[in-house]
PDB file of C-alpha atoms in Angstrom:
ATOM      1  CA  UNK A   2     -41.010  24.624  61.679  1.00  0.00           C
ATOM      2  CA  UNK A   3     -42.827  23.795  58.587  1.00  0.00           C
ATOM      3  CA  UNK A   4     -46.595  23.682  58.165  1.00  0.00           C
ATOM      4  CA  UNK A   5     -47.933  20.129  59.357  1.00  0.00           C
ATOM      5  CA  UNK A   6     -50.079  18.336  57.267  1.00  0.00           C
ATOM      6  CA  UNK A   7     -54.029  17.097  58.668  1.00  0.00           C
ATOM      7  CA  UNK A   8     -53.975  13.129  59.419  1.00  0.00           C
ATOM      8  CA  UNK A   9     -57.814  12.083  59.627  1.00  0.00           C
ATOM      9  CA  UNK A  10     -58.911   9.123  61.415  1.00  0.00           C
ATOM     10  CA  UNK A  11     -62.350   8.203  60.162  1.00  0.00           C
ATOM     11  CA  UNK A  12     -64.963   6.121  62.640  1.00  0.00           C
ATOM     12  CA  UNK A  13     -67.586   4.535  61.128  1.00  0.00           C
ATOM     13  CA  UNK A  14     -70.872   3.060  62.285  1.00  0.00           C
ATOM     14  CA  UNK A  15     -72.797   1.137  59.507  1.00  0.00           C
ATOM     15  CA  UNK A  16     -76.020  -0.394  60.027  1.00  0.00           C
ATOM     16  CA  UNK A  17     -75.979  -3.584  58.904  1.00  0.00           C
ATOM     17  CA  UNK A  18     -77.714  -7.455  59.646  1.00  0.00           C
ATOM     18  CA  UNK A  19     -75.453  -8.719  62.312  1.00  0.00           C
ATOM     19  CA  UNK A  20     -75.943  -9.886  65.991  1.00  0.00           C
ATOM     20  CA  UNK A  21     -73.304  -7.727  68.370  1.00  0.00           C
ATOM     21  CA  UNK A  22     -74.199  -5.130  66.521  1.00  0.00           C
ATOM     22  CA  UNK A  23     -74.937  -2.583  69.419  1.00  0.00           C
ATOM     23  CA  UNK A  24     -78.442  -2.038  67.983  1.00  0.00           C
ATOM     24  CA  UNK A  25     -77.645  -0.674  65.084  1.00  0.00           C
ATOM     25  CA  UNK A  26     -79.459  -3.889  62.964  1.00  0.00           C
ATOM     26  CA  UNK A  27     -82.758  -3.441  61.200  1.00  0.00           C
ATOM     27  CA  UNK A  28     -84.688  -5.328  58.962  1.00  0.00           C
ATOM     28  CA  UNK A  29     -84.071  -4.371  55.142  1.00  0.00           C
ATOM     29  CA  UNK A  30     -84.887  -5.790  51.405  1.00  0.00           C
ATOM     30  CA  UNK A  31     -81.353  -4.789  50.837  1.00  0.00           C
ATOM     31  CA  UNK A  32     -78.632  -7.718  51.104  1.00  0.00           C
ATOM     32  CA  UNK A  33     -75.424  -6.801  50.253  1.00  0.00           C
ATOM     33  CA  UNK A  34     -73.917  -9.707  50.900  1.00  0.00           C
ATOM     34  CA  UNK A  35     -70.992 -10.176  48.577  1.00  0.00           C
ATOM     35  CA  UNK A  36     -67.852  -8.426  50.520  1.00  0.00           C
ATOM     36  CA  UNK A  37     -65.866  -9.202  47.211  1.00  0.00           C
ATOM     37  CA  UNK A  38     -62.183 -10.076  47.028  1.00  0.00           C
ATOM     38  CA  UNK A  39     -59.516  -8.649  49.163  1.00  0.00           C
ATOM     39  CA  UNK A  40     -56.382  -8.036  47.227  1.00  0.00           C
ATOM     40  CA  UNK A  41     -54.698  -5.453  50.061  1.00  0.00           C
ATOM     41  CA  UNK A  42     -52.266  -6.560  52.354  1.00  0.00           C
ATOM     42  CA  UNK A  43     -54.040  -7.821  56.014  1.00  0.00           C
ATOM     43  CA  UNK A  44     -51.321  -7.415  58.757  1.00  0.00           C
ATOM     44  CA  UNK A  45     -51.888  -8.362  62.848  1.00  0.00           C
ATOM     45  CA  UNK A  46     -50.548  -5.282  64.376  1.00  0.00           C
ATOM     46  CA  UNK A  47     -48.046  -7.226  65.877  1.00  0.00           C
ATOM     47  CA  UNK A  48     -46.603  -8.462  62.757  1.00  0.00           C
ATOM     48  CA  UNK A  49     -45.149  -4.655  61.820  1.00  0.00           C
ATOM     49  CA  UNK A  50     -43.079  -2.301  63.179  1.00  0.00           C
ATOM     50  CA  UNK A  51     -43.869   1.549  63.379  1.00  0.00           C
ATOM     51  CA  UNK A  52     -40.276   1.940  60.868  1.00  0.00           C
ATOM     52  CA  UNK A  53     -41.864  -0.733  58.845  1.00  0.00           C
ATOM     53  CA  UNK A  54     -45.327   0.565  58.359  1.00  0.00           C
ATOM     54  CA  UNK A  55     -43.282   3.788  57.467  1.00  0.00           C
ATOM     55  CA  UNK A  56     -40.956   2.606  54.893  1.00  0.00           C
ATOM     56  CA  UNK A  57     -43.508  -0.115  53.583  1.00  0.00           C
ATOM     57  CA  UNK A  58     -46.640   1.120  53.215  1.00  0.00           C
ATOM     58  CA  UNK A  59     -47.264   4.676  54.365  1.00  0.00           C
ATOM     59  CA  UNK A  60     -46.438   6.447  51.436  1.00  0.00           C
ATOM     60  CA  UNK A  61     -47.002   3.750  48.859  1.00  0.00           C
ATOM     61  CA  UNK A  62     -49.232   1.551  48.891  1.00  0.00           C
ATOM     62  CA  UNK A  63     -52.635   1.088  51.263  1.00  0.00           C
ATOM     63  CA  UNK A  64     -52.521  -1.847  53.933  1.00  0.00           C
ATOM     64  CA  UNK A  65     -55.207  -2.881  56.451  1.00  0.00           C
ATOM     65  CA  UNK A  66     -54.280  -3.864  60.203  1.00  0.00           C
ATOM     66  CA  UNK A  67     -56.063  -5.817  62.838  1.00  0.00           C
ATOM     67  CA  UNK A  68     -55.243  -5.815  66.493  1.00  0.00           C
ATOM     68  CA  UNK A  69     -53.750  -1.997  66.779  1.00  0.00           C
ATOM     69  CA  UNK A  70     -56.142  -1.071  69.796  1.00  0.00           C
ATOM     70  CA  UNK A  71     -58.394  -1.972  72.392  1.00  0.00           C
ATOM     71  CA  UNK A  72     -61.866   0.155  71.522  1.00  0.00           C
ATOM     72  CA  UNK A  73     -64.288  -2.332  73.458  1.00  0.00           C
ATOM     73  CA  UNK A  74     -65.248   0.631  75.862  1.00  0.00           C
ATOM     74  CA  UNK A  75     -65.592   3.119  72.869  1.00  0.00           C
ATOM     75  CA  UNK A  76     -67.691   0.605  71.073  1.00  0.00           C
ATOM     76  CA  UNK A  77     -69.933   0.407  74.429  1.00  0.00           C
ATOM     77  CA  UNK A  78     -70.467   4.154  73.878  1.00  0.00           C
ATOM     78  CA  UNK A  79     -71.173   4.094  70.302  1.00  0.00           C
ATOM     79  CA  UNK A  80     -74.420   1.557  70.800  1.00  0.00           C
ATOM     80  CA  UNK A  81     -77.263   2.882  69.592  1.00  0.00           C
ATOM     81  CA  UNK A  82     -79.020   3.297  73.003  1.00  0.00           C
ATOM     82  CA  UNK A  83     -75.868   4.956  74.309  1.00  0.00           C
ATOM     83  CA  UNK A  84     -75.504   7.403  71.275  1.00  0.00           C
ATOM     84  CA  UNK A  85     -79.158   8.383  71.963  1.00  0.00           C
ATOM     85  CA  UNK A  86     -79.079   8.674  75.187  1.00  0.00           C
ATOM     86  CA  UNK A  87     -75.891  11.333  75.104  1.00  0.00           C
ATOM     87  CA  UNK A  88     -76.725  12.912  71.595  1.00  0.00           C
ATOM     88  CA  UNK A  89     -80.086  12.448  70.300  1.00  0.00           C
ATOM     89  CA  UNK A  90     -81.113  15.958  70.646  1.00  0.00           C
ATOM     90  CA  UNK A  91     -78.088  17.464  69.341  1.00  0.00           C
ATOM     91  CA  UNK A  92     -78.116  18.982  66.235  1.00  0.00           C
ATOM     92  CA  UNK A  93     -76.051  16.882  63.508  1.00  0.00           C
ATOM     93  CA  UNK A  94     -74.998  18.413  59.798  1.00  0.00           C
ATOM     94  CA  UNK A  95     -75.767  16.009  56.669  1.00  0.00           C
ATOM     95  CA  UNK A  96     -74.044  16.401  53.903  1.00  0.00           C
ATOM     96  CA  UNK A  97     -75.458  15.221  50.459  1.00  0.00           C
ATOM     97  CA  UNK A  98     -73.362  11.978  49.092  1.00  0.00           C
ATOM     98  CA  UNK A  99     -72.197  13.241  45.862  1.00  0.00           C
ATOM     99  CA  UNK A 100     -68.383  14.077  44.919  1.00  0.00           C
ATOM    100  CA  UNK A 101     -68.687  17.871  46.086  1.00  0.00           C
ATOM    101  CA  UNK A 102     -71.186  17.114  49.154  1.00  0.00           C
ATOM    102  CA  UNK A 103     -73.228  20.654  47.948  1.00  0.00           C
ATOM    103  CA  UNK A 104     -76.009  21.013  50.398  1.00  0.00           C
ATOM    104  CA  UNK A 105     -75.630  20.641  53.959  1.00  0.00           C
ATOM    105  CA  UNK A 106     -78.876  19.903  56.240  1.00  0.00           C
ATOM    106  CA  UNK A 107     -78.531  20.433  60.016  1.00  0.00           C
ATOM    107  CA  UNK A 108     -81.462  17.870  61.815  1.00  0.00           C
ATOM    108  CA  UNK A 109     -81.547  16.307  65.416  1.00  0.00           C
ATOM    109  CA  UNK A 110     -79.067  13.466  66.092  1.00  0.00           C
ATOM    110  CA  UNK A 111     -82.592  11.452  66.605  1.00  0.00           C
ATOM    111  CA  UNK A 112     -84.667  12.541  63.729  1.00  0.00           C
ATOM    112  CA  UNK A 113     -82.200  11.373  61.674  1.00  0.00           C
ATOM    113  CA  UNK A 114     -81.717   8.116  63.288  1.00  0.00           C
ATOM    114  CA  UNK A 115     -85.481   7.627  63.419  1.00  0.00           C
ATOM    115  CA  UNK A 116     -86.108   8.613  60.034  1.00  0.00           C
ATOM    116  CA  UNK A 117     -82.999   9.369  57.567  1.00  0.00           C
ATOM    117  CA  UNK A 118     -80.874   6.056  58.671  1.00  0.00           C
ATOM    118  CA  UNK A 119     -81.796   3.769  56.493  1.00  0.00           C
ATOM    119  CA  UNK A 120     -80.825   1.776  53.145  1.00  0.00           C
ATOM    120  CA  UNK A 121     -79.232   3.211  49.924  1.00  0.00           C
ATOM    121  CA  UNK A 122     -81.968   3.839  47.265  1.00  0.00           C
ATOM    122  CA  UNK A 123     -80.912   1.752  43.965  1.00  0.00           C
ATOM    123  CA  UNK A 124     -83.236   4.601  41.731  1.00  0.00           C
ATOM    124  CA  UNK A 125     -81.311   8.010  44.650  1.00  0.00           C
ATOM    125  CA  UNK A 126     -78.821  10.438  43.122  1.00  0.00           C
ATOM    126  CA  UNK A 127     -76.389  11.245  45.221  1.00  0.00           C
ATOM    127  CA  UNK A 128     -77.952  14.706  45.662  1.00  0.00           C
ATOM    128  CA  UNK A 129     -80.998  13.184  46.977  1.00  0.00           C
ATOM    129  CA  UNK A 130     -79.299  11.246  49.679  1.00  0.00           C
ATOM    130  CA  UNK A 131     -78.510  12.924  53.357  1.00  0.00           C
ATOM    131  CA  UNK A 132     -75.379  11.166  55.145  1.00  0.00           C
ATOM    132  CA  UNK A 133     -73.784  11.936  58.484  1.00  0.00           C
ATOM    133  CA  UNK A 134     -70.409  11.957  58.124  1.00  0.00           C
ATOM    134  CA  UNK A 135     -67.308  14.453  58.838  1.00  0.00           C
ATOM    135  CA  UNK A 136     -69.340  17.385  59.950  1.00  0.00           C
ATOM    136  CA  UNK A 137     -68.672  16.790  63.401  1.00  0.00           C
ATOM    137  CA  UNK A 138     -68.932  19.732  66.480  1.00  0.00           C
ATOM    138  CA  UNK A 139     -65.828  18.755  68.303  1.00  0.00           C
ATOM    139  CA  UNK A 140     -66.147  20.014  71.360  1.00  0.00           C
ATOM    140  CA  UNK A 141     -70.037  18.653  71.347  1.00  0.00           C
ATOM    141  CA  UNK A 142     -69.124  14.997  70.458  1.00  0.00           C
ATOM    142  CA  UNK A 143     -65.489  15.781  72.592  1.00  0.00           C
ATOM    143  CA  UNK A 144     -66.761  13.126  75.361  1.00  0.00           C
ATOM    144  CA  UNK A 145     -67.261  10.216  73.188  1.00  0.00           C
ATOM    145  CA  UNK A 146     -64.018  10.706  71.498  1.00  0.00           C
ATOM    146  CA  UNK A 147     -61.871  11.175  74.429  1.00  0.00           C
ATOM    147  CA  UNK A 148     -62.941   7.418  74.843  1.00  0.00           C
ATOM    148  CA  UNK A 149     -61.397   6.140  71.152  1.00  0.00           C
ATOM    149  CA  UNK A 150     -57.824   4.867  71.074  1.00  0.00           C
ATOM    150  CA  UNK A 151     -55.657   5.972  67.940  1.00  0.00           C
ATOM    151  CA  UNK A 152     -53.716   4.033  65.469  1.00  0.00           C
ATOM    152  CA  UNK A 153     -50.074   4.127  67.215  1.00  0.00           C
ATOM    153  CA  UNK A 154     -48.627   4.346  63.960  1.00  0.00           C
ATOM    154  CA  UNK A 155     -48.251   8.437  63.459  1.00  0.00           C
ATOM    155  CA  UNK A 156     -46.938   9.830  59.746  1.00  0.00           C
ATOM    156  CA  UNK A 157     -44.493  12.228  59.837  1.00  0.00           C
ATOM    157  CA  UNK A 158     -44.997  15.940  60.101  1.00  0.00           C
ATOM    158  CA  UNK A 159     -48.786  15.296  60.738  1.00  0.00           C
ATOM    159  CA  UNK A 160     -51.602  16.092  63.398  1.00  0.00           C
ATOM    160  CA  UNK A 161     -54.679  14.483  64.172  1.00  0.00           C
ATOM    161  CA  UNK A 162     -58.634  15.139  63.518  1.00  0.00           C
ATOM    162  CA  UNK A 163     -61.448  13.165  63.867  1.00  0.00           C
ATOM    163  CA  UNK A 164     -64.198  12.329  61.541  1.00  0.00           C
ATOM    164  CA  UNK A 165     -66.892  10.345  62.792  1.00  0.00           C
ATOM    165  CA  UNK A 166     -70.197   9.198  60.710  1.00  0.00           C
ATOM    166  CA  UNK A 167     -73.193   6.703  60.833  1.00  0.00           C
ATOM    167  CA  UNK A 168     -74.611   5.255  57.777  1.00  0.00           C
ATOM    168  CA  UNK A 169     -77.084   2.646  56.360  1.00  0.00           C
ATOM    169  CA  UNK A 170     -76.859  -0.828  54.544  1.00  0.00           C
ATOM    170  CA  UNK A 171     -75.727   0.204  50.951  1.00  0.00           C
ATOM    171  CA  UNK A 172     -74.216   3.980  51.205  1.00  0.00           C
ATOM    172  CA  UNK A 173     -71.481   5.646  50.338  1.00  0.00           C
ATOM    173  CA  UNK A 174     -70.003   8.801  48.762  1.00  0.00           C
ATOM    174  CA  UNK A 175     -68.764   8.605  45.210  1.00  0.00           C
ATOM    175  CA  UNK A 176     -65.437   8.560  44.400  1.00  0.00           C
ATOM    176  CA  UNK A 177     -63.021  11.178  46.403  1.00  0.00           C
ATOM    177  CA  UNK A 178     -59.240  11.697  47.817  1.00  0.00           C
ATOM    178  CA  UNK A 179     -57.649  13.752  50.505  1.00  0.00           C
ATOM    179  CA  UNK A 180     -54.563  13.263  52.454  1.00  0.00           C
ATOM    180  CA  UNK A 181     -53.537  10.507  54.855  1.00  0.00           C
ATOM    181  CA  UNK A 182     -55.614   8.921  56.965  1.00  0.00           C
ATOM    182  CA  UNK A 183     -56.833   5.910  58.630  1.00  0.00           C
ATOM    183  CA  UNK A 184     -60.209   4.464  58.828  1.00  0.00           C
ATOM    184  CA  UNK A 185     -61.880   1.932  61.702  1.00  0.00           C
ATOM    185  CA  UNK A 186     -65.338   0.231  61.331  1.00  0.00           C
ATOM    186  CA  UNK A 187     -66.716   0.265  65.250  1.00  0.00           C
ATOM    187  CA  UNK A 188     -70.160  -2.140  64.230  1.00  0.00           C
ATOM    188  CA  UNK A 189     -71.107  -3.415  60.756  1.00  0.00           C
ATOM    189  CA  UNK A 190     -68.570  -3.439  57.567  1.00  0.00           C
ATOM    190  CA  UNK A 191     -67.327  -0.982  55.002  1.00  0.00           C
ATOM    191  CA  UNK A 192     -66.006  -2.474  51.638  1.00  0.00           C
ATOM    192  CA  UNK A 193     -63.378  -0.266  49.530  1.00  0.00           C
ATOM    193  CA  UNK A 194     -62.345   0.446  46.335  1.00  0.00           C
ATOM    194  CA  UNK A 195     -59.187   2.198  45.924  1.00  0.00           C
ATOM    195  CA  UNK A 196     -57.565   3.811  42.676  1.00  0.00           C
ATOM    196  CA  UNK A 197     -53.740   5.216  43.194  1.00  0.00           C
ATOM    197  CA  UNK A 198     -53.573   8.818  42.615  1.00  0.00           C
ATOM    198  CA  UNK A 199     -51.762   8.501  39.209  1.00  0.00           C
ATOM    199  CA  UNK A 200     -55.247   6.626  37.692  1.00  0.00           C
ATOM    200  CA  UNK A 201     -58.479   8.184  39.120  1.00  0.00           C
ATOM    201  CA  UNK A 202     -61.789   5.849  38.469  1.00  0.00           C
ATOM    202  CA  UNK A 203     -64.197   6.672  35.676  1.00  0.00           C
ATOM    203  CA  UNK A 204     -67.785   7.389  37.571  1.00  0.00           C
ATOM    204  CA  UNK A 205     -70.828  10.278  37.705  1.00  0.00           C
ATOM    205  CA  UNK A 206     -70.241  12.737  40.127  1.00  0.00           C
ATOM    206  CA  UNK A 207     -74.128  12.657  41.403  1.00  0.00           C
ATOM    207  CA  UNK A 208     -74.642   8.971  41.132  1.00  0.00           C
ATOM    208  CA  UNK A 209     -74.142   7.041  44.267  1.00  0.00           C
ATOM    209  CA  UNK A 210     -71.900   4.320  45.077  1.00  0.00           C
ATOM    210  CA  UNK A 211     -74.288   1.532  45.243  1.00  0.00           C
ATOM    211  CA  UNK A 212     -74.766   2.629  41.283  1.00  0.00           C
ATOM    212  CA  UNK A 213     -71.101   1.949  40.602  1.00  0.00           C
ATOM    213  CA  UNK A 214     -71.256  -1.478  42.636  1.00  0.00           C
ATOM    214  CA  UNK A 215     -74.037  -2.675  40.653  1.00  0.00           C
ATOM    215  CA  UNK A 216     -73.902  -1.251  37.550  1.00  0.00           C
ATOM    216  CA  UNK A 217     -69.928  -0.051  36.480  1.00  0.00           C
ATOM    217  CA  UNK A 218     -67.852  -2.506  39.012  1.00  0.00           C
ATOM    218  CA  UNK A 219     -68.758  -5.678  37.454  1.00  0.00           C
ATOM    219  CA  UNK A 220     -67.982  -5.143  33.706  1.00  0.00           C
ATOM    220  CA  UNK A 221     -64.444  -3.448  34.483  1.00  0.00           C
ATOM    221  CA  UNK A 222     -61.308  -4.510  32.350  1.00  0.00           C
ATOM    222  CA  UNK A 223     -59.168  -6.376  34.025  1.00  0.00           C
ATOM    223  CA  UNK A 224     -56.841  -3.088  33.928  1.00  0.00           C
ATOM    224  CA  UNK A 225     -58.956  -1.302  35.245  1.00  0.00           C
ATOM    225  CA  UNK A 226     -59.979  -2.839  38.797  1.00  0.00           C
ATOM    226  CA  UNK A 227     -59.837  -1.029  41.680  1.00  0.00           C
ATOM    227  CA  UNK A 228     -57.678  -2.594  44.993  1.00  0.00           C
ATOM    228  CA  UNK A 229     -60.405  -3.751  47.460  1.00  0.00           C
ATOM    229  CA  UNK A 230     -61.405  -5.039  50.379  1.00  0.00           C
ATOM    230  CA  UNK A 231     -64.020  -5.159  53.460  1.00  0.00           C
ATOM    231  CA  UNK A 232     -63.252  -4.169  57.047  1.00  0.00           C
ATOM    232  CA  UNK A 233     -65.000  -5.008  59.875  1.00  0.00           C
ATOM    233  CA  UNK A 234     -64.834  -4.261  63.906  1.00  0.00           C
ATOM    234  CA  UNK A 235     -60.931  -4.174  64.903  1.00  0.00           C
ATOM    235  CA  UNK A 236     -59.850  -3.387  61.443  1.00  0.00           C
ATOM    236  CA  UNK A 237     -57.640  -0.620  60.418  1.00  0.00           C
ATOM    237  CA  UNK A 238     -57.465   0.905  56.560  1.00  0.00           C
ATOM    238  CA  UNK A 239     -54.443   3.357  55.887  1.00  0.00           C
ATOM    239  CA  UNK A 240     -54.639   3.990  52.495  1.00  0.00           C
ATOM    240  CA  UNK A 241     -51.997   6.060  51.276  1.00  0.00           C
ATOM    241  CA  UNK A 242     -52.654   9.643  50.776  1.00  0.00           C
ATOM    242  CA  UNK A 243     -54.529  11.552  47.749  1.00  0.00           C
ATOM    243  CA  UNK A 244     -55.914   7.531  47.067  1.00  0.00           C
ATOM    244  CA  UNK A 245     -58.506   7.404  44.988  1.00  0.00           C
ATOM    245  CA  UNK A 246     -61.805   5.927  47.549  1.00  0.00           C
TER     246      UNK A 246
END
């Protein structure tokens, strides 16, 4: 048997303005408010088969699907009382949000809720900005995520892993790509840019994403727009792999 490739499904928490938010609100000068077009393909889970997902969109072209699973208990865990009531003195590794994440800061799962959780700079490199996301301990955080429900849909000649992060109003890594892999917003949103592999983005390896929003995204040619679109709760992304994101 042939080596199998890594499928990653990414959970993410993003503290946002929103009621049913598990907690995760605060108050913030930051609006972000304009989610921006959606020119991806929404599906209801129901709508596609697991053959069609495969010879549609898998290794083509990204999609995002609503409906797959039932994660109400999972989001229950992930509230922000529940998450500090498991974890909060657990040790958590940030990575810096730049293309090559360089340094890597290990700080209680509280301290950095308390005091590192909180809105994307406009003036922050990348380099200058701590984000938990990816650097998960397994078998520490194994309880929580024996809770989460998968995407059914499974690629060929792939296994899973978990990546699981928490972020604030405005954040984001620059621009990156790695295999396949899903992505599911448990509270808050996440909007997306996506480039095909064939024609990467043009962007500064240390600046952060809010930069590009504000200051590249809205004078881009026509030919030169990125696919997009925002998830929320109950939303799936698959983009397909080595994507541009």
């Amino acid at each position: 048997m042939g080596n199998k490739a890594v499928q990653f499904v990414v959970l993410c928490l993003i503290s946002g303005l929103r009621a049913e938010d598990g907690g995760w609100s605060r108050s913030s000068e930051l609006r972000l408010e304009d989610e921006g077009l959606c020119n991806i393909d929404v599906l209801e889970g129901s709508e596609l088969s697991h053959q069609d997902f495969i010879n549609r969109y898998a290794f083509s072209r990204p999609v995002i699907l609503r409906g797959l699973t039932d994660n109400t208990k999972f989001r229950f865990l992930c509230s922000k009382p529940s998450l500090l009531a498991a974890y909060g003195s657990m040790k958590v590794r940030l990575s810096t949000a730049n293309t090559h994440s360089y340094r890597k800061v290990d700080v209680s799962f509280q301290q950095y809720v308390d005091e590192l959780l909180r809105p994307q700079a406009a003036d922050a490199l990348g380099s200058e900005t701590l984000y938990f996301f990816g650097d998960n301990n397994l078998t520490e955080w194994q309880n929580l995520f024996d809770h989460y429900e998968s995407p059914p849909y499974v690629l060929p000649r792939t296994s899973g892993a978990y990546s699981f992060g928490i972020a604030g109003p405005g954040t984001g890594v620059p621009f990156h790509w790695h295999g396949p892999g899903y992505s599911e917003v448990i509270y808050g949103r996440k909007r997306w840019f996506l480039y095909p592999p064939e024609k990467g983005p043009h962007f500064h390896p240390n600046r952060t994403t809010l930069s590009w929003v504000t200051g590249t995204y809205p004078n881009l040619p026509e030919d030169e727009a990125p696919l997009e679109c925002t998830i929320r709760p109950g939303e799936v992304r698959q983009p397909e792999s080595l994507c541009h994101h």
